[in-house]
mmCIF file of C-alpha atoms in Angstrom:
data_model
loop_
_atom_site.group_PDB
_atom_site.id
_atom_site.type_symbol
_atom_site.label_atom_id
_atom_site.label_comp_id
_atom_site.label_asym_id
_atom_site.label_seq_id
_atom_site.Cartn_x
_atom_site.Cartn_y
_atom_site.Cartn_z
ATOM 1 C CA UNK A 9 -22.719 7.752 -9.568
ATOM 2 C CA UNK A 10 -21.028 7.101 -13.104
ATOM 3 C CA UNK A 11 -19.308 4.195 -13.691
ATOM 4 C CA UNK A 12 -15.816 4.527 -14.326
ATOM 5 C CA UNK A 13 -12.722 3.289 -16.588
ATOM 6 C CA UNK A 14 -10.377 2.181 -13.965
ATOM 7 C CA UNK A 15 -6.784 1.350 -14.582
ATOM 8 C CA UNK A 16 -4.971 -0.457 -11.088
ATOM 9 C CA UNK A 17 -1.406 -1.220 -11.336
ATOM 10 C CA UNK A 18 0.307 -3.566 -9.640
ATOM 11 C CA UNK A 19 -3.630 -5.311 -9.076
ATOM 12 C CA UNK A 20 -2.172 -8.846 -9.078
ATOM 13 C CA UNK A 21 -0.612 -7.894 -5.695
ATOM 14 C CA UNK A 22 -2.082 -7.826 -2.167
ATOM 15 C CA UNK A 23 -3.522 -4.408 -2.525
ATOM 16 C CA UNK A 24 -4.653 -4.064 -5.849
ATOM 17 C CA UNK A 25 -6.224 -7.472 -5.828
ATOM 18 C CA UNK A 26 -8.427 -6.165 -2.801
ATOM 19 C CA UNK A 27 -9.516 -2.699 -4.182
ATOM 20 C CA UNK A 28 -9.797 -4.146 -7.506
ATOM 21 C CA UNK A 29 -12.647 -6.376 -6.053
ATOM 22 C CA UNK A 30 -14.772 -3.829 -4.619
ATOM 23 C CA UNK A 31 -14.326 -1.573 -7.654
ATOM 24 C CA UNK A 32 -15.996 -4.398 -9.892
ATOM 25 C CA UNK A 33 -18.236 -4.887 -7.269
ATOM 26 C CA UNK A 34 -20.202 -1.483 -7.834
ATOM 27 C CA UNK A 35 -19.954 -1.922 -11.712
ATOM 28 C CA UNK A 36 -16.709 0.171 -12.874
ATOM 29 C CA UNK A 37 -14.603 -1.132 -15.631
ATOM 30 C CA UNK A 38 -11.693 -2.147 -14.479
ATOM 31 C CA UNK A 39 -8.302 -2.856 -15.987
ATOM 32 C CA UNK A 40 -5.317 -4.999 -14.249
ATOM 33 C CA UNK A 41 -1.953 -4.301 -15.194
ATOM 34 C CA UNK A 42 0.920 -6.542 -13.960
ATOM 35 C CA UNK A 43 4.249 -8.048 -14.531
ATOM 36 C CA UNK A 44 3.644 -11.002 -12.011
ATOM 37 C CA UNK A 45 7.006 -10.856 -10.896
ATOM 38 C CA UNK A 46 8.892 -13.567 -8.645
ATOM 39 C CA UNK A 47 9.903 -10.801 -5.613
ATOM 40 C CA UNK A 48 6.961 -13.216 -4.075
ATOM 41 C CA UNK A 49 4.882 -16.647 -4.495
ATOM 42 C CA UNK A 50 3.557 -16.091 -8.629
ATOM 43 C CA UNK A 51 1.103 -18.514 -7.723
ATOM 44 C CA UNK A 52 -0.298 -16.295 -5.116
ATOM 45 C CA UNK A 53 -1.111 -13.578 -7.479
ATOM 46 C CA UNK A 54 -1.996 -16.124 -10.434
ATOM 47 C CA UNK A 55 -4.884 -17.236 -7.467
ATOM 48 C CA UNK A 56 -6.094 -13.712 -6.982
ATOM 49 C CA UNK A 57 -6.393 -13.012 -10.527
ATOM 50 C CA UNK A 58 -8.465 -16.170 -11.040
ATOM 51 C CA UNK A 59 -10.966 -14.149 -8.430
ATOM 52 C CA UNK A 60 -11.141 -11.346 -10.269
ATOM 53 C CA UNK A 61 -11.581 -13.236 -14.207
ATOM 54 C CA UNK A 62 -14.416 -14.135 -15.795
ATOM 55 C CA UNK A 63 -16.170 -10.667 -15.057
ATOM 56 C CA UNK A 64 -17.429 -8.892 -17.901
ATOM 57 C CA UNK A 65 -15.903 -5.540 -16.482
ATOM 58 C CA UNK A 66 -12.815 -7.239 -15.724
ATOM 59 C CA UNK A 67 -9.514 -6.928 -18.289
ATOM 60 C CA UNK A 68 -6.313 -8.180 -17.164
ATOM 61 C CA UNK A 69 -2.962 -6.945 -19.170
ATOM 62 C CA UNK A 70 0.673 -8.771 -18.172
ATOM 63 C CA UNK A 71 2.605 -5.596 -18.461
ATOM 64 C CA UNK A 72 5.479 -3.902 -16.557
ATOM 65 C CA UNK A 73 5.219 -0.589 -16.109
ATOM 66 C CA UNK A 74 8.576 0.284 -16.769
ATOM 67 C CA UNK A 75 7.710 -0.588 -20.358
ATOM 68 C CA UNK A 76 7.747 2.473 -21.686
ATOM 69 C CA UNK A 77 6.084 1.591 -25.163
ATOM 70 C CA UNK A 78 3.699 -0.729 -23.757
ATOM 71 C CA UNK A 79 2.554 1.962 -21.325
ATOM 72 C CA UNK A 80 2.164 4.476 -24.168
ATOM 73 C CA UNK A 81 -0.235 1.989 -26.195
ATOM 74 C CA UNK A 82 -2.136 0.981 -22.979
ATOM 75 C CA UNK A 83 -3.257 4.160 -22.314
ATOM 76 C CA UNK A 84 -3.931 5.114 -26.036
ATOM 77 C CA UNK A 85 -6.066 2.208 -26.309
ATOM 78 C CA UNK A 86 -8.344 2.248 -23.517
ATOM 79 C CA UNK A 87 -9.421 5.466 -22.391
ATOM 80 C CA UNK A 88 -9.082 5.796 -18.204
ATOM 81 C CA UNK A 89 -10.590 7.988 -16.062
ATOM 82 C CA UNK A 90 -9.090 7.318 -12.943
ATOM 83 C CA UNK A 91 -5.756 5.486 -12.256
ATOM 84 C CA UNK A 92 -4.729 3.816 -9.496
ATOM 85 C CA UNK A 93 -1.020 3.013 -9.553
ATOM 86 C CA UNK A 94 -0.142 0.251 -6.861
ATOM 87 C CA UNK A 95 2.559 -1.382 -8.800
ATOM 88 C CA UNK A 96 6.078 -0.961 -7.209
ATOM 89 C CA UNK A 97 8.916 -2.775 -6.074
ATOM 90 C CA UNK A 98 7.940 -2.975 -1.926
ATOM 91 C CA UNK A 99 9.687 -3.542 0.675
ATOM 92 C CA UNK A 100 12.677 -1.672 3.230
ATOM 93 C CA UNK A 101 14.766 -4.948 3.783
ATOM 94 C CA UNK A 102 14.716 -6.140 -0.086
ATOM 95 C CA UNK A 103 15.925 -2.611 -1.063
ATOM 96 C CA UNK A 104 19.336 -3.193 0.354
ATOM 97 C CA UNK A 105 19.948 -6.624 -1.744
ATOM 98 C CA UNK A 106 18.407 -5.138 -4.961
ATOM 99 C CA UNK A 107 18.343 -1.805 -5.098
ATOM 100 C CA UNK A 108 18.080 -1.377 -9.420
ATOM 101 C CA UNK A 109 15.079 -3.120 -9.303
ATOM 102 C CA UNK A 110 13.342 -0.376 -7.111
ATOM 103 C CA UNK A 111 14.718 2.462 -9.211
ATOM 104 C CA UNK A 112 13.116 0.646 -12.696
ATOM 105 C CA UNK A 113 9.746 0.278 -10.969
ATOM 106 C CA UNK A 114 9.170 2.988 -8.468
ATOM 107 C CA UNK A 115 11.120 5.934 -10.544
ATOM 108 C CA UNK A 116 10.989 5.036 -14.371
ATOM 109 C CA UNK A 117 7.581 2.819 -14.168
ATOM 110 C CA UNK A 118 6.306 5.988 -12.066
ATOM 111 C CA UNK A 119 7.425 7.941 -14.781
ATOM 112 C CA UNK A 120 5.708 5.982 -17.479
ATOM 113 C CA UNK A 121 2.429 6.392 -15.385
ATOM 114 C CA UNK A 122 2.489 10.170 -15.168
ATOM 115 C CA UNK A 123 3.290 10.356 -18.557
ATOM 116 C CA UNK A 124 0.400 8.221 -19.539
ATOM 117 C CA UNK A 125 -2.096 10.717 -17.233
ATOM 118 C CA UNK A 126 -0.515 13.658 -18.337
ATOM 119 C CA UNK A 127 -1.215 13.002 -22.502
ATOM 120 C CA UNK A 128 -4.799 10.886 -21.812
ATOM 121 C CA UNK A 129 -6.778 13.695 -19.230
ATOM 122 C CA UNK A 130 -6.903 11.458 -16.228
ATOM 123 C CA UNK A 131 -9.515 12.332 -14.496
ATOM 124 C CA UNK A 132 -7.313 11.755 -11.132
ATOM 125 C CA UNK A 133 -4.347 9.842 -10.389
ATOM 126 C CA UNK A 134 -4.208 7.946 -7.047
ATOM 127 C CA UNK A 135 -0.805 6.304 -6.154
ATOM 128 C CA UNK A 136 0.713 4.347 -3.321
ATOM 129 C CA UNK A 137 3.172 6.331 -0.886
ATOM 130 C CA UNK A 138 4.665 4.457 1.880
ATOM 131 C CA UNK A 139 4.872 5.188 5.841
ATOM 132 C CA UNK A 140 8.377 4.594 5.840
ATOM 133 C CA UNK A 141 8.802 7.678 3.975
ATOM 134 C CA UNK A 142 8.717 9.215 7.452
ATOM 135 C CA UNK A 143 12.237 7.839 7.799
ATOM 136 C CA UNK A 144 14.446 9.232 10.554
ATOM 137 C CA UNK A 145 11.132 11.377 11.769
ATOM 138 C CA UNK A 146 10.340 10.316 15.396
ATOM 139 C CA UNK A 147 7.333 13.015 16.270
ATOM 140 C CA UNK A 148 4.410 10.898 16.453
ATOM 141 C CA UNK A 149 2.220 10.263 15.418
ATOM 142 C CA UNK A 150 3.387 11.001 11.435
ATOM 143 C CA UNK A 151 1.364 13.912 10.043
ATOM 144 C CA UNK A 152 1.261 14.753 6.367
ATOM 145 C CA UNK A 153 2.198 18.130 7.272
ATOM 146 C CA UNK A 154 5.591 17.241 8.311
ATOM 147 C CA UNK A 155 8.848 17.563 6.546
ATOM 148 C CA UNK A 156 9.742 14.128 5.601
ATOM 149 C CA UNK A 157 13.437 14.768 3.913
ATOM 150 C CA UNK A 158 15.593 12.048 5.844
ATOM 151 C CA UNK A 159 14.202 8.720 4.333
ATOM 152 C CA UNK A 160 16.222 5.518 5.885
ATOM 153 C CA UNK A 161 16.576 3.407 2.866
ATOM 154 C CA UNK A 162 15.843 3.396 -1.053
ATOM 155 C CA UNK A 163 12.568 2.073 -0.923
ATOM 156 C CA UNK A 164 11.370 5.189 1.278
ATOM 157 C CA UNK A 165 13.542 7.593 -0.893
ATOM 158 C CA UNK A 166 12.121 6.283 -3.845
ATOM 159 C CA UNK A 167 8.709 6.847 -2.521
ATOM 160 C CA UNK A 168 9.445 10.336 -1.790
ATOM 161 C CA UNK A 169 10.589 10.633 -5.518
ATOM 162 C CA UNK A 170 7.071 9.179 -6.650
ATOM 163 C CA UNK A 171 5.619 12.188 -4.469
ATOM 164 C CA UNK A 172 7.914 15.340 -5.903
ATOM 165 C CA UNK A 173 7.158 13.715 -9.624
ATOM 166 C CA UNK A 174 3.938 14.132 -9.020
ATOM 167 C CA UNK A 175 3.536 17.485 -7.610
ATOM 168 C CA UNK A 176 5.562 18.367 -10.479
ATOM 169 C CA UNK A 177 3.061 16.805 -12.883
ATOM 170 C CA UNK A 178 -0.006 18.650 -11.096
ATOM 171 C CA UNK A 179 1.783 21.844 -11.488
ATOM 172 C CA UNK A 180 2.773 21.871 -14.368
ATOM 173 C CA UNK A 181 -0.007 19.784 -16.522
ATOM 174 C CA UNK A 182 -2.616 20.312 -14.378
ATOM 175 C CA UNK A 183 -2.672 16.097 -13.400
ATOM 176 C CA UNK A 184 -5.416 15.967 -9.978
ATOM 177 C CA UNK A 185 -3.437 13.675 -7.915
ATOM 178 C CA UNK A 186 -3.224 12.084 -4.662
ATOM 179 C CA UNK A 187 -0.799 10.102 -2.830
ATOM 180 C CA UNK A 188 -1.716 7.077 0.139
ATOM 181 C CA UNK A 189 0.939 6.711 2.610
ATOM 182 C CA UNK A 190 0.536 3.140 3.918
ATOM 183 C CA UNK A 191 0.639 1.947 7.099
ATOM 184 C CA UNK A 192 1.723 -1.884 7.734
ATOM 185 C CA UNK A 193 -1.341 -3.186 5.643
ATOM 186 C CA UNK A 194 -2.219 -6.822 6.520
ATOM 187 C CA UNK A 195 -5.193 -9.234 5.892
ATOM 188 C CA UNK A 196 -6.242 -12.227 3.794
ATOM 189 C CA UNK A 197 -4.411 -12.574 0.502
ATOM 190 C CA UNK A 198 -1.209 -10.739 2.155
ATOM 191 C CA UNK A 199 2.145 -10.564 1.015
ATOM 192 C CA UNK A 200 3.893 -13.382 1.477
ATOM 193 C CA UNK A 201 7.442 -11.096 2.609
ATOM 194 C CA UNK A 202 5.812 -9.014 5.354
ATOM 195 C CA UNK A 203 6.277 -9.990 8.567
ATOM 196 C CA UNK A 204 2.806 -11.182 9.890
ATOM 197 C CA UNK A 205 2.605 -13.598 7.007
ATOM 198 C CA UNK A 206 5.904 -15.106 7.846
ATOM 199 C CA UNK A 207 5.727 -15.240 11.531
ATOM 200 C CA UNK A 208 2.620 -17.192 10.548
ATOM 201 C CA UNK A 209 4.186 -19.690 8.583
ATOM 202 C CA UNK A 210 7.404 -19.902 11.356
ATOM 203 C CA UNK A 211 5.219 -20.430 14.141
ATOM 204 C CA UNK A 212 3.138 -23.465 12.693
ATOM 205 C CA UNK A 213 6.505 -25.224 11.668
ATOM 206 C CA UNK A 214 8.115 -24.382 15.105
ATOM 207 C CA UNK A 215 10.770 -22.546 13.747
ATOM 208 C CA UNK A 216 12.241 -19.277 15.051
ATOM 209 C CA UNK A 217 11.011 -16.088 14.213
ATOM 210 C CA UNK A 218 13.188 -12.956 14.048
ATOM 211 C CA UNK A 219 12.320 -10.055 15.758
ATOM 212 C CA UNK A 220 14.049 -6.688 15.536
ATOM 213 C CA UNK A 221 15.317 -4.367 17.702
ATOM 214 C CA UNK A 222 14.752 -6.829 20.766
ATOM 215 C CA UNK A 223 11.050 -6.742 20.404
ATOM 216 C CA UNK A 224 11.188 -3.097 21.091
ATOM 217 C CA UNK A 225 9.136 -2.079 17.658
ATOM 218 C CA UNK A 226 5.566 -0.990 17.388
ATOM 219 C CA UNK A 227 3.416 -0.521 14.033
ATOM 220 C CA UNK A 228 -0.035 0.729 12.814
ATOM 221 C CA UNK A 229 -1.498 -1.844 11.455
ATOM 222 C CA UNK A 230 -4.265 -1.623 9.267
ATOM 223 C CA UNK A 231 -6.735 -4.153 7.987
ATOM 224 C CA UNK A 232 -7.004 -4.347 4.451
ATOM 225 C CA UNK A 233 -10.744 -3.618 3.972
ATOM 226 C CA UNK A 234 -10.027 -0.409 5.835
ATOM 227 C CA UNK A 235 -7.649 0.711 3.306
ATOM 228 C CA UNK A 236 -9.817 -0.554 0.524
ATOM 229 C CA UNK A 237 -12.548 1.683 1.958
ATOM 230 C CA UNK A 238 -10.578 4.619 2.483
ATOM 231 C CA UNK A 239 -9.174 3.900 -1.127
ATOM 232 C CA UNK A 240 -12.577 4.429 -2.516
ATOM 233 C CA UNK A 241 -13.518 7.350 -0.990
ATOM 234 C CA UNK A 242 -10.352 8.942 -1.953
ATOM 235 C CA UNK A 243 -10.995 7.926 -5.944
ATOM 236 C CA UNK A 244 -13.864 9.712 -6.224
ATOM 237 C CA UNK A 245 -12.767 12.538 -4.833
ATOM 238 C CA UNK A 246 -10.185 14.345 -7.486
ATOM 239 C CA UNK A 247 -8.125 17.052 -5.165
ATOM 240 C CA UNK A 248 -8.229 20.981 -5.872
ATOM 241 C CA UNK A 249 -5.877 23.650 -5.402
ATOM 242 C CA UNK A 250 -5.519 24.821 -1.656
ATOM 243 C CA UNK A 251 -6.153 28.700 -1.908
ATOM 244 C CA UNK A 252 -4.593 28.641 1.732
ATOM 245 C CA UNK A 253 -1.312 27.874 0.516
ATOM 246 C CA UNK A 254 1.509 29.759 0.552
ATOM 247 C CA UNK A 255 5.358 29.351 -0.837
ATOM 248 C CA UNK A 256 6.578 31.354 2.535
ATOM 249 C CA UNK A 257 5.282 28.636 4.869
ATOM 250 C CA UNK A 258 4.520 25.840 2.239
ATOM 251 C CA UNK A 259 2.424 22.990 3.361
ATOM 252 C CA UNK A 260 3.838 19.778 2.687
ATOM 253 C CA UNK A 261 0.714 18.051 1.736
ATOM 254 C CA UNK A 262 -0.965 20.232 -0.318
ATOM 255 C CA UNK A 263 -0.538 22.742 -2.910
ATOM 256 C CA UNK A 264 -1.448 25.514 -5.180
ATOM 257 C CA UNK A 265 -1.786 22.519 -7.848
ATOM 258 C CA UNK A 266 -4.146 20.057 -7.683
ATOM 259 C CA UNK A 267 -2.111 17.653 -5.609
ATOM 260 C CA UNK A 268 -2.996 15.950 -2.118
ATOM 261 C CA UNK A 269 -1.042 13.264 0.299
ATOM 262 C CA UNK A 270 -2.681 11.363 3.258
ATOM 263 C CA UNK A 271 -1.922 8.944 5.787
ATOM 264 C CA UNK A 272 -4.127 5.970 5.488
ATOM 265 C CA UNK A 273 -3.284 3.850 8.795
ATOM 266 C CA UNK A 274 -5.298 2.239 11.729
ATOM 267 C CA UNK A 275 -4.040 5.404 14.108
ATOM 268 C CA UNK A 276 -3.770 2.993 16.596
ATOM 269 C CA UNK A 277 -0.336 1.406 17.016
ATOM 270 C CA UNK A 278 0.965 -1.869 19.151
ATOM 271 C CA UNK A 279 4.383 -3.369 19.773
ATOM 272 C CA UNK A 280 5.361 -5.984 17.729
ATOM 273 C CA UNK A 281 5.547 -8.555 20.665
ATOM 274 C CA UNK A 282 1.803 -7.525 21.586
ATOM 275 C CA UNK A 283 0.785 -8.647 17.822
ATOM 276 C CA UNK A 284 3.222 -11.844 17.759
ATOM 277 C CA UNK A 285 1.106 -12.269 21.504
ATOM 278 C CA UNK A 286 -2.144 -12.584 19.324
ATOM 279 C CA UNK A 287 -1.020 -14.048 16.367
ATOM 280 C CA UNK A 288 -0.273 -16.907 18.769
ATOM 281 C CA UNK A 289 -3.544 -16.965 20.419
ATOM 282 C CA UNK A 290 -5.122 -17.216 16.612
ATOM 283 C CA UNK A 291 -2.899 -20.187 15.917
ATOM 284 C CA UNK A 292 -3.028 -22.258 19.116
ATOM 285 C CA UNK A 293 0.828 -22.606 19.511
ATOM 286 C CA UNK A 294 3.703 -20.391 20.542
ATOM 287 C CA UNK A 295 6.560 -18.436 19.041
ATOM 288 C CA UNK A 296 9.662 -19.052 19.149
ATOM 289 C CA UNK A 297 11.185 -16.006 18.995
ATOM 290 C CA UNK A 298 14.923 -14.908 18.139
ATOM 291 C CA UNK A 299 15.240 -11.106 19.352
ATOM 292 C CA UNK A 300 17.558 -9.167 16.858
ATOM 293 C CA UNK A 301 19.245 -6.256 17.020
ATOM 294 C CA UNK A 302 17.964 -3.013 14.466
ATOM 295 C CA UNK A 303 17.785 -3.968 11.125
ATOM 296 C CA UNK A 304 19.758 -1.304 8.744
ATOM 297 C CA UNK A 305 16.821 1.126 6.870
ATOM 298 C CA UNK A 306 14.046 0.096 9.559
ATOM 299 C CA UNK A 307 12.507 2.392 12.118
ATOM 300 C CA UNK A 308 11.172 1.400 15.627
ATOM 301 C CA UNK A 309 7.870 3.279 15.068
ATOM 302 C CA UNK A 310 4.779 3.867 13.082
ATOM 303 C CA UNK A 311 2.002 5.540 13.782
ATOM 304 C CA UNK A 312 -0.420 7.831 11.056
ATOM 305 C CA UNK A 313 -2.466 10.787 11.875
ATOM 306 C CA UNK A 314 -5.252 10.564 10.053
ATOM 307 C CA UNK A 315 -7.287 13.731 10.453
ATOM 308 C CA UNK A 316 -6.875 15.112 7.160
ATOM 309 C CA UNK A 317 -8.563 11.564 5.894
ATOM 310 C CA UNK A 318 -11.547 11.763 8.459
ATOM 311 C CA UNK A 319 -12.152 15.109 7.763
ATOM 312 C CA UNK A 320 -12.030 14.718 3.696
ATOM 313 C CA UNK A 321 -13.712 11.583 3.204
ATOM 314 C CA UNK A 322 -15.067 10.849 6.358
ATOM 315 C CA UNK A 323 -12.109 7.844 6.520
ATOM 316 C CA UNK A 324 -12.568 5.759 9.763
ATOM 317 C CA UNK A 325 -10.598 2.567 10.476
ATOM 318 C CA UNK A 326 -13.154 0.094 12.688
ATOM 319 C CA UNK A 327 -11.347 -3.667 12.163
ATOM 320 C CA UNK A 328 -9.665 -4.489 15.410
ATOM 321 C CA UNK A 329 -6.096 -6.204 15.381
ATOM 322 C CA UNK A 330 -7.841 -9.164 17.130
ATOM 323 C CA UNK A 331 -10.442 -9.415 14.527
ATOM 324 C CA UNK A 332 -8.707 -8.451 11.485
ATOM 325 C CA UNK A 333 -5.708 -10.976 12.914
ATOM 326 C CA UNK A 334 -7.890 -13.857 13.172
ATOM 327 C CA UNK A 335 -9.403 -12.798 9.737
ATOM 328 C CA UNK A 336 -6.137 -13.728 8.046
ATOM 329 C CA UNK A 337 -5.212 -16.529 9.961
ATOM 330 C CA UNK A 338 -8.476 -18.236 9.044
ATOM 331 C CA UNK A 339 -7.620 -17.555 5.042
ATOM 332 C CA UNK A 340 -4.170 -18.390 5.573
ATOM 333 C CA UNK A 341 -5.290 -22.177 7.411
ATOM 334 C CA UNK A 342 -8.340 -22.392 4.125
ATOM 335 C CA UNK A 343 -5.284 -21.444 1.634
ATOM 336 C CA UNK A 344 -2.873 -23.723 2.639
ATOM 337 C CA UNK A 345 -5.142 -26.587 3.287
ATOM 338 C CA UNK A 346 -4.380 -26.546 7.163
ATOM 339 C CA UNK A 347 -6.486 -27.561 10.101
ATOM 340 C CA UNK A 348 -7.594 -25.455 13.080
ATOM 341 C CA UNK A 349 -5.338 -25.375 16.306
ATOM 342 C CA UNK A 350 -7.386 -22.678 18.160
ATOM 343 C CA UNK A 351 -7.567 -23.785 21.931
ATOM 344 C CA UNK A 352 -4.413 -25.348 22.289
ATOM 345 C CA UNK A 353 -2.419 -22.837 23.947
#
């Protein structure tokens, strides 16, 4: 297999750190853009970064990608053949406090990106989609090939933006692109804002932990090497036209352009209390948990279909949440220079 020119945004972050690991691994070159911005723990990502320097096949570039001019010379300069954009303002809950922020990154840094593809002949553009652009949906589980045109909150609705731009982009220029729709990613190195990661750091000080809708919430999560491997697969793997498709009965996740949009989840969903259940078992000590009503923008549910994956790439998620749970909490204990309390429940 050639080696590639890969550009990751956002590879500072949880994610891109990951995937940005196992491309060096097998010998592409690989280029980190980021703005290392405060939503989260800089020093977290200034960590990760230290993993990844040093590399001959490693470049790292402090850039936002709402930089329009920076952007442009970026991709002048260095010659991709494969993009991975991961950089994006996350999260449902922040998206109600900020809500600019996630129109500079996700719309006009998304912009910037396509732009960049579309005047450099990307090979193939692989971006990050989200599952809660599923929104008010409640079939389960989510399929690609549903309509997904009631998003709950900006975030979601700004991720359904990044998906229209680029179908437009691969119709129109001819840009092979896909789109990942996450599903509740978790694992060493997380993000410090997503819920496992904080119930972790609640539960060893004893403090409450706030859980939504009662309790009464269930998500697919996935292990981050799962993703990462699924991520791989899917980069070298540019998407074609469907000749199947048709404008009278159009299918939502492909196209007569070269444009494609999984799922990428664990297909196997738990409730919330279940996880917080082993989370504690990982740990040695309880929860104290404060049950909540519905958060505003959230949904009770997630849970990905991932046929289309399995069949394409052969994608097939195999980390337990047991495993992949106590996988994190040992990182998170060798991080934070804390000792082992397994056994003490």
């Amino acid at each position: 297999m050639n080696k590639k020119r890969v550009l990751v945004t956002g590879g500072a972050g949880f994610i891109g750190f990951h995937l940005s690991q196992r491309l060096l691994d097998r010998g592409d070159q690989v280029c980190v853009i980021d703005n290392m911005c405060d939503y989260y723990d800089v020093s977290l990502k200034q960590d990760r970064l230290k993993l990844l320097a040093g590399r001959s096949n490693f470049v790292f570039i402090k850039a936002d990608i709402a930089d329009r001019e920076t952007m442009s010379d970026v991709f002048a300069g260095e010659k991709f053949d494969v993009v991975i954009n991961l950089a994006a303002q996350p999260g449902v809950r922040y998206s109600l406090i900020n809500p600019h922020s996630y129109i500079a990154s996700n719309i006009v840094g998304f912009l910037n990106i396509l732009e960049g593809c579309r005047h450099n002949h990307i090979e193939h553009l692989v971006f990050a989609s989200s599952s809660s652009i599923y929104g008010a949906n409640t079939e389960m589980p989510y399929s690609v090939h549903h309509n997904v045109d009631h998003p709950t909150s900006l975030y979601a609705a700004s991720k359904k933006a990044n998906e229209l731009m680029a179908h437009s982009y691969a119709s129109l220029y001819g840009t092979p692109v896909t789109g990942l729709r996450f599903f509740t990613v978790y694992g060493p190195w997380g993000r410090p804002d997503m819920a496992y990661f904080s119930f972790t750091k609640a539960i060893l000080a004893g403090t409450p932990i706030q859980v939504f809708n009662y309790g009464k919430m269930k998500r697919d999560f996935t292990y981050i090497d799962d993703i990462v491997e699924g991520m791989v697969r899917i980069i070298d793997r540019a998407p074609q036209p469907n000749p199947g498709w048709r404008g009278e009965h159009p299918d939502p996740a492909s196209s007569y352009a070269p444009f494609r949009l999984y799922n990428i989840g664990n297909h196997q969903p738990i409730e919330l209390l279940q996880f917080i259940k082993i989370l504690e078992g990982c740990l040695g000590c309880e929860a104290v948990i404060d049950l909540m009503p519905m958060q505003a923008g959230d949904v009770i549910a997630t849970y990905a279909d991932i046929k289309d994956l399995m069949d394409d790439v052969g994608f097939s998620p195999h980390t337990p949440i047991d495993e992949g749970i106590k996988k994190f909490v040992e990182w998170y204990r060798d991080y934070y220079g804390l000792k082992s309390n397994i056994g003490a429940l």
